Amino acid sequence: MDEFAAMSGISRPTLSKYFNDPTSVRSSTRQRIESALADVDYRPNMYAINQNRRMTNNIGIVVPYLADPFFAEIARVMEQHVIDAGFRPVLLGSHGLPSQEIENLDNLRLVKPAGVLLAPLGRTSELDRIADFCADVPTVFFDANIEPLGEAFSGSDNMQSIGLIVDYLCRTGEPPVFFEMKTPSNPNAYKRRNAYVAAMERLGQEPHLVQVEGEGWDFENIGFTGAQAVLSSRGLPSNTLLCSNDRLAIGLLAAAYQLGFRVGQGEGCALRVAGHDDHPFSRYTCPALTTVSQDYSAIATRAAEVLFGIIESGHRPDQKLESHFEGRLIMRGSA
């Protein structure tokens, strides 16, 4: 910047003021600066600038697994909101690993973000390290909540959405059993388990949990392997299975096909299968998967807007702000 000031004949303080906010200098001065910038193709070193700022226009977006189309889609919506609001998105995936989740947060510290939108791993997250980060950086959680950390949370109303699909399945056939991982990775799974039990009891039905082994985020494989064992035993108390998420259901559908079970409603069908999330692939399974949609756009938009409000006000809320969005029943061929 010193060299550019000498070349352009504009003082270094004026240039610094311009780079922080172009509208803060007179229009005639701004034109001189921008003309000189074009002549030399000068660009400021944002990493160096960040060292001298308390925070920047960077906003981190951290998701558990970028290869999952669910998280890729919700991150895409958030990224566009961040760009439209004049911030710079920094998108990172944790690969389902607690160590990578913490490394992502540590790397974000280096660019001094104005705030972070975080979908945590949940059960396996290093809570103390995340708490330290949240104390330093305004953080809004989405998809999965960690109480009492962060300024806000935006996600689905699992009690409403599971109640909605349990009611539908009971009305249209045998009451469902709940197909899930014994030790889920995502906190939503525990909420959906409790919501299923509550919904079945409300309808006067006996809840049945079918819990399969598996760790991590390879849900399709866990669903496939677990369903092979469950379906082979032919010991299910119902022909209807409600899966904790669509990715488990996709694995279950593959296992049912391999074992010769026809899925759907009507003559010749042995099973009904439903899921939760309206995963982008759920409409393309065979048969297409009945599910409950999460409102991707509303969840992403609310999380981003709350974070922008906190950044612009310069004040963190006294109480954590929580937004829970209702799901919508998507009826397809599997149930």
Coordinates of C-alpha atoms in Angstrom, one line a residue:
M1 CA 0.0 0.0 0.0
D2 CA 3.0 2.3 0.7
E3 CA 4.2 1.8 -2.9
F4 CA 0.7 2.4 -4.3
A5 CA 0.3 5.6 -2.2
A6 CA 3.7 6.9 -3.7
M7 CA 2.7 6.0 -7.2
S8 CA -0.8 7.4 -7.1
G9 CA -0.1 10.5 -5.0
I10 CA -2.9 9.6 -2.6
S11 CA -2.1 9.5 1.1
R12 CA -1.9 6.1 2.8
P13 CA -4.6 6.9 5.4
T14 CA -7.0 7.9 2.7
L15 CA -6.3 4.7 0.8
S16 CA -6.8 2.7 4.0
K17 CA -10.1 4.5 4.6
Y18 CA -11.2 3.7 1.0
F19 CA -10.3 0.0 1.3
N20 CA -12.3 -0.3 4.5
D21 CA -15.3 1.5 3.0
P22 CA -15.2 3.0 -0.5
T23 CA -18.2 5.3 0.3
S24 CA -16.3 6.9 3.2
V25 CA -14.1 9.1 0.8
R26 CA -15.2 11.9 -1.5
S27 CA -16.5 10.8 -4.9
S28 CA -13.7 12.6 -6.7
T29 CA -11.0 10.9 -4.5
R30 CA -12.7 7.6 -5.1
Q31 CA -12.5 8.1 -8.8
R32 CA -8.8 8.9 -8.6
I33 CA -8.1 5.8 -6.5
E34 CA -10.1 3.5 -8.7
S35 CA -8.4 4.9 -11.9
A36 CA -5.0 4.2 -10.3
L37 CA -6.1 0.7 -9.2
A38 CA -7.1 -0.1 -12.8
D39 CA -3.7 1.1 -14.1
V40 CA -1.6 -1.1 -11.9
D41 CA -4.1 -4.0 -11.3
Y42 CA -3.6 -3.6 -7.6
R43 CA -5.5 -5.8 -5.1
P44 CA -5.1 -5.6 -1.3
N45 CA -3.8 -8.6 0.6
M46 CA -7.0 -9.5 2.5
Y47 CA -5.1 -11.9 4.8
A48 CA -2.7 -9.1 5.8
I49 CA -5.6 -6.7 6.3
N50 CA -7.4 -9.3 8.5
Q51 CA -4.4 -9.3 11.0
N52 CA -5.2 -5.6 11.8
R53 CA -9.0 -6.1 12.2
R54 CA -11.0 -7.3 15.1
M55 CA -13.3 -9.0 12.5
T56 CA -13.8 -9.2 8.8
N57 CA -16.6 -9.7 6.2
N58 CA -15.9 -13.4 6.3
I59 CA -18.7 -15.7 7.4
G60 CA -18.0 -19.4 8.0
I61 CA -20.4 -22.1 6.9
V62 CA -19.5 -25.5 8.5
V63 CA -21.4 -28.7 7.8
P64 CA -20.8 -32.3 8.9
Y65 CA -20.5 -33.8 5.4
L66 CA -20.4 -31.8 2.2
A67 CA -20.8 -34.9 0.0
D68 CA -24.3 -35.4 1.5
P69 CA -26.7 -33.6 -0.9
F70 CA -28.9 -32.5 2.0
F71 CA -26.1 -30.5 3.5
A72 CA -24.8 -29.4 0.1
E73 CA -28.2 -27.9 -0.8
I74 CA -28.7 -26.1 2.5
A75 CA -25.2 -24.8 2.4
R76 CA -25.8 -23.6 -1.2
V77 CA -28.8 -21.5 0.0
M78 CA -26.8 -20.1 2.9
E79 CA -23.8 -19.3 0.7
Q80 CA -26.1 -17.3 -1.6
H81 CA -27.6 -15.3 1.3
V82 CA -24.1 -14.5 2.6
I83 CA -23.0 -13.3 -0.8
D84 CA -26.2 -11.2 -1.3
A85 CA -25.7 -9.6 2.1
G86 CA -22.2 -8.4 1.0
F87 CA -20.2 -10.9 3.1
R88 CA -17.6 -13.5 1.9
P89 CA -18.6 -17.2 2.5
V90 CA -16.0 -19.7 3.7
L91 CA -17.6 -23.1 3.3
L92 CA -16.0 -26.1 5.1
G93 CA -17.0 -29.7 5.6
S94 CA -16.1 -31.8 8.7
H95 CA -16.1 -35.2 6.9
G96 CA -18.0 -36.6 9.9
L97 CA -14.9 -36.3 12.1
P98 CA -14.8 -34.4 15.4
S99 CA -11.1 -33.6 14.8
Q100 CA -11.9 -32.0 11.4
E101 CA -14.8 -30.1 12.9
I102 CA -12.4 -28.5 15.4
E103 CA -9.8 -27.9 12.8
N104 CA -12.4 -26.1 10.7
L105 CA -13.2 -23.8 13.5
D106 CA -9.5 -23.2 14.3
N107 CA -8.9 -22.3 10.6
L108 CA -11.9 -19.9 10.7
R109 CA -10.3 -18.1 13.7
L110 CA -7.4 -17.2 11.4
V111 CA -9.6 -15.2 9.0
K112 CA -11.4 -13.5 11.9
P113 CA -14.9 -14.2 10.8
A114 CA -17.8 -11.8 11.5
G115 CA -19.8 -14.9 12.4
V116 CA -20.3 -18.6 11.7
L117 CA -23.2 -20.8 10.6
L118 CA -22.5 -24.2 12.1
A119 CA -24.3 -27.6 11.7
P120 CA -22.4 -29.6 14.3
L121 CA -21.7 -33.3 14.3
G122 CA -23.6 -33.5 17.6
R123 CA -22.9 -36.6 19.8
T124 CA -19.3 -36.9 18.8
S125 CA -18.5 -33.1 18.8
E126 CA -15.9 -31.8 21.2
L127 CA -18.2 -29.6 23.2
D128 CA -15.6 -27.8 25.2
R129 CA -13.8 -26.7 22.1
I130 CA -17.0 -25.6 20.4
A131 CA -18.0 -23.7 23.5
D132 CA -14.7 -21.8 23.5
F133 CA -15.2 -20.9 19.8
C134 CA -18.8 -19.7 20.4
A135 CA -17.5 -17.5 23.3
D136 CA -15.3 -15.7 20.8
V137 CA -17.3 -15.7 17.6
P138 CA -21.1 -15.1 17.0
T139 CA -22.3 -18.6 16.1
V140 CA -25.7 -19.7 14.8
F141 CA -26.5 -23.5 14.8
F142 CA -28.6 -25.1 12.1
D143 CA -29.9 -28.6 11.5
A144 CA -28.6 -29.9 14.9
N145 CA -28.7 -27.9 18.1
I146 CA -26.2 -28.0 21.0
E147 CA -27.7 -26.5 24.1
P148 CA -26.9 -24.0 25.5
L149 CA -24.2 -23.0 23.0
G150 CA -24.5 -20.4 20.3
E151 CA -26.6 -17.3 19.7
A152 CA -29.4 -19.1 17.8
F153 CA -30.7 -22.3 16.2
S154 CA -32.7 -22.9 13.1
G155 CA -34.0 -26.3 12.2
S156 CA -36.9 -28.7 11.9
D157 CA -39.7 -29.3 14.4
N158 CA -39.1 -33.0 14.8
M159 CA -42.0 -33.6 17.1
Q160 CA -44.4 -32.1 14.5
S161 CA -42.9 -33.8 11.5
I162 CA -42.6 -37.3 13.0
G163 CA -46.1 -37.0 14.4
L164 CA -47.4 -36.1 11.0
I165 CA -45.9 -39.2 9.2
V166 CA -46.8 -41.6 12.1
D167 CA -50.4 -40.4 11.9
Y168 CA -50.4 -40.9 8.1
L169 CA -48.9 -44.4 8.3
C170 CA -51.3 -45.5 11.0
R171 CA -54.3 -44.2 8.9
T172 CA -53.2 -46.0 5.7
G173 CA -52.0 -49.3 7.0
E174 CA -50.2 -51.1 9.8
P175 CA -48.7 -48.9 12.5
P176 CA -45.0 -48.4 11.8
V177 CA -41.9 -49.7 13.6
F178 CA -39.0 -47.2 13.9
F179 CA -35.8 -48.1 12.1
E180 CA -32.8 -46.3 13.5
M181 CA -29.1 -46.6 14.5
K182 CA -28.5 -47.8 18.0
T183 CA -26.1 -45.0 18.6
P184 CA -27.0 -42.2 16.2
S185 CA -24.4 -39.6 15.2
N186 CA -26.9 -36.7 14.8
P187 CA -28.8 -35.2 17.7
N188 CA -32.0 -35.1 15.6
A189 CA -32.1 -38.9 15.6
Y190 CA -32.8 -38.9 19.4
K191 CA -35.5 -36.3 19.0
R192 CA -37.2 -38.3 16.3
R193 CA -37.0 -41.4 18.4
N194 CA -38.8 -39.7 21.2
A195 CA -41.3 -38.1 18.8
Y196 CA -42.1 -41.5 17.4
V197 CA -42.8 -43.0 20.8
A198 CA -44.9 -40.0 21.8
A199 CA -46.9 -40.1 18.5
M200 CA -47.6 -43.9 18.8
E201 CA -48.7 -43.6 22.4
R202 CA -51.0 -40.7 21.5
L203 CA -52.6 -42.9 18.9
G204 CA -53.0 -45.8 21.3
Q205 CA -50.4 -47.9 19.5
E206 CA -47.4 -49.8 20.9
P207 CA -44.1 -48.3 19.8
H208 CA -41.4 -50.7 18.5
L209 CA -37.8 -49.6 18.0
V210 CA -35.6 -51.5 15.5
Q211 CA -32.1 -50.5 16.3
V212 CA -29.2 -51.5 14.0
E213 CA -25.4 -51.3 14.6
G214 CA -23.3 -48.7 13.0
E215 CA -21.2 -45.6 13.6
G216 CA -20.5 -42.5 11.6
W217 CA -22.2 -40.9 8.6
D218 CA -22.3 -43.8 6.1
F219 CA -26.0 -44.0 6.6
E220 CA -26.9 -45.9 3.4
N221 CA -24.5 -48.7 4.2
I222 CA -25.6 -48.9 7.8
G223 CA -29.2 -49.0 6.6
F224 CA -28.5 -51.7 4.0
T225 CA -26.5 -53.9 6.3
G226 CA -28.9 -53.5 9.2
A227 CA -32.0 -54.1 7.1
Q228 CA -30.5 -57.3 5.6
A229 CA -30.3 -58.8 9.1
V230 CA -33.7 -57.5 10.2
L231 CA -35.6 -58.5 7.1
S232 CA -33.9 -61.9 6.9
S233 CA -35.1 -62.8 10.4
R234 CA -38.7 -62.1 9.4
G235 CA -39.4 -61.1 13.0
L236 CA -40.9 -57.7 12.5
P237 CA -44.1 -56.9 14.3
S238 CA -45.3 -54.7 11.4
N239 CA -44.9 -54.6 7.6
T240 CA -44.4 -50.8 7.9
L241 CA -41.0 -49.2 8.7
L242 CA -40.4 -45.6 9.4
C243 CA -36.7 -44.7 9.1
S244 CA -35.0 -42.1 11.2
N245 CA -33.7 -40.4 8.0
D246 CA -34.0 -40.9 4.3
R247 CA -30.4 -42.1 3.9
L248 CA -31.1 -45.1 6.2
A249 CA -34.3 -45.6 4.2
I250 CA -32.4 -45.7 0.9
G251 CA -30.1 -48.5 2.3
L252 CA -33.2 -50.3 3.5
L253 CA -34.8 -50.2 0.1
A254 CA -31.7 -51.7 -1.5
A255 CA -31.7 -54.5 1.1
A256 CA -35.4 -55.2 0.5
Y257 CA -34.9 -55.4 -3.2
Q258 CA -31.9 -57.8 -2.8
L259 CA -33.9 -60.0 -0.5
G260 CA -37.0 -60.1 -2.8
F261 CA -39.3 -58.0 -0.7
R262 CA -41.6 -55.8 -2.8
V263 CA -42.0 -52.3 -1.3
G264 CA -45.2 -50.2 -1.7
Q265 CA -48.9 -50.4 -1.3
G266 CA -51.3 -52.8 -3.0
E267 CA -51.3 -56.4 -4.0
G268 CA -48.0 -58.2 -3.9
C269 CA -46.3 -55.7 -1.7
A270 CA -44.7 -57.0 1.5
L271 CA -43.4 -53.8 3.0
R272 CA -44.1 -50.1 3.4
V273 CA -41.1 -47.9 3.9
A274 CA -41.0 -44.2 4.9
G275 CA -38.3 -41.8 5.8
H276 CA -37.6 -38.2 7.0
D277 CA -35.9 -35.2 5.4
D278 CA -37.0 -35.3 1.7
H279 CA -33.4 -36.0 0.8
P280 CA -32.7 -34.9 -2.8
F281 CA -32.3 -38.5 -3.9
S282 CA -35.6 -39.7 -2.2
R283 CA -37.7 -39.0 -5.2
Y284 CA -35.5 -41.2 -7.4
T285 CA -35.5 -44.4 -5.4
C286 CA -37.5 -47.4 -6.5
P287 CA -40.2 -47.0 -5.5
A288 CA -39.9 -43.3 -4.7
L289 CA -39.7 -42.7 -1.0
T290 CA -42.6 -41.4 1.1
T291 CA -41.1 -38.9 3.6
V292 CA -41.4 -35.7 5.5
S293 CA -39.7 -32.7 3.9
Q294 CA -37.5 -30.3 5.8
D295 CA -37.9 -26.7 4.7
Y296 CA -34.3 -26.2 3.4
S297 CA -34.9 -22.6 2.3
A298 CA -36.6 -21.5 5.5
I299 CA -34.0 -23.1 7.8
A300 CA -31.1 -21.6 5.8
T301 CA -32.7 -18.2 5.4
R302 CA -33.6 -17.8 9.1
A303 CA -30.2 -18.9 10.3
A304 CA -28.4 -16.4 7.9
E305 CA -30.8 -13.5 8.7
V306 CA -30.4 -14.0 12.5
L307 CA -26.6 -14.0 12.1
F308 CA -26.6 -10.9 10.0
G309 CA -28.8 -9.1 12.6
I310 CA -26.3 -10.0 15.3
I311 CA -23.4 -8.8 13.3
E312 CA -25.0 -5.5 12.3
S313 CA -26.2 -4.7 15.8
G314 CA -22.9 -5.6 17.4
H315 CA -24.8 -7.2 20.3
R316 CA -25.4 -10.8 21.1
P317 CA -28.8 -11.8 22.4
D318 CA -29.3 -12.3 26.1
Q319 CA -31.2 -15.6 25.4
K320 CA -30.7 -18.1 22.6
L321 CA -33.1 -17.6 19.7
E322 CA -34.6 -20.8 18.4
S323 CA -36.7 -21.3 15.2
H324 CA -38.3 -24.6 14.5
F325 CA -40.0 -25.2 11.1
E326 CA -42.8 -27.7 10.4
G327 CA -42.3 -30.5 8.0
R328 CA -44.6 -31.3 5.0
L329 CA -45.8 -34.9 4.2
I330 CA -44.5 -36.1 0.8
M331 CA -46.5 -39.1 -0.3
R332 CA -44.8 -41.4 -2.8
G333 CA -44.9 -45.0 -3.9
S334 CA -43.0 -46.6 -1.0
A335 CA -45.8 -46.1 1.5

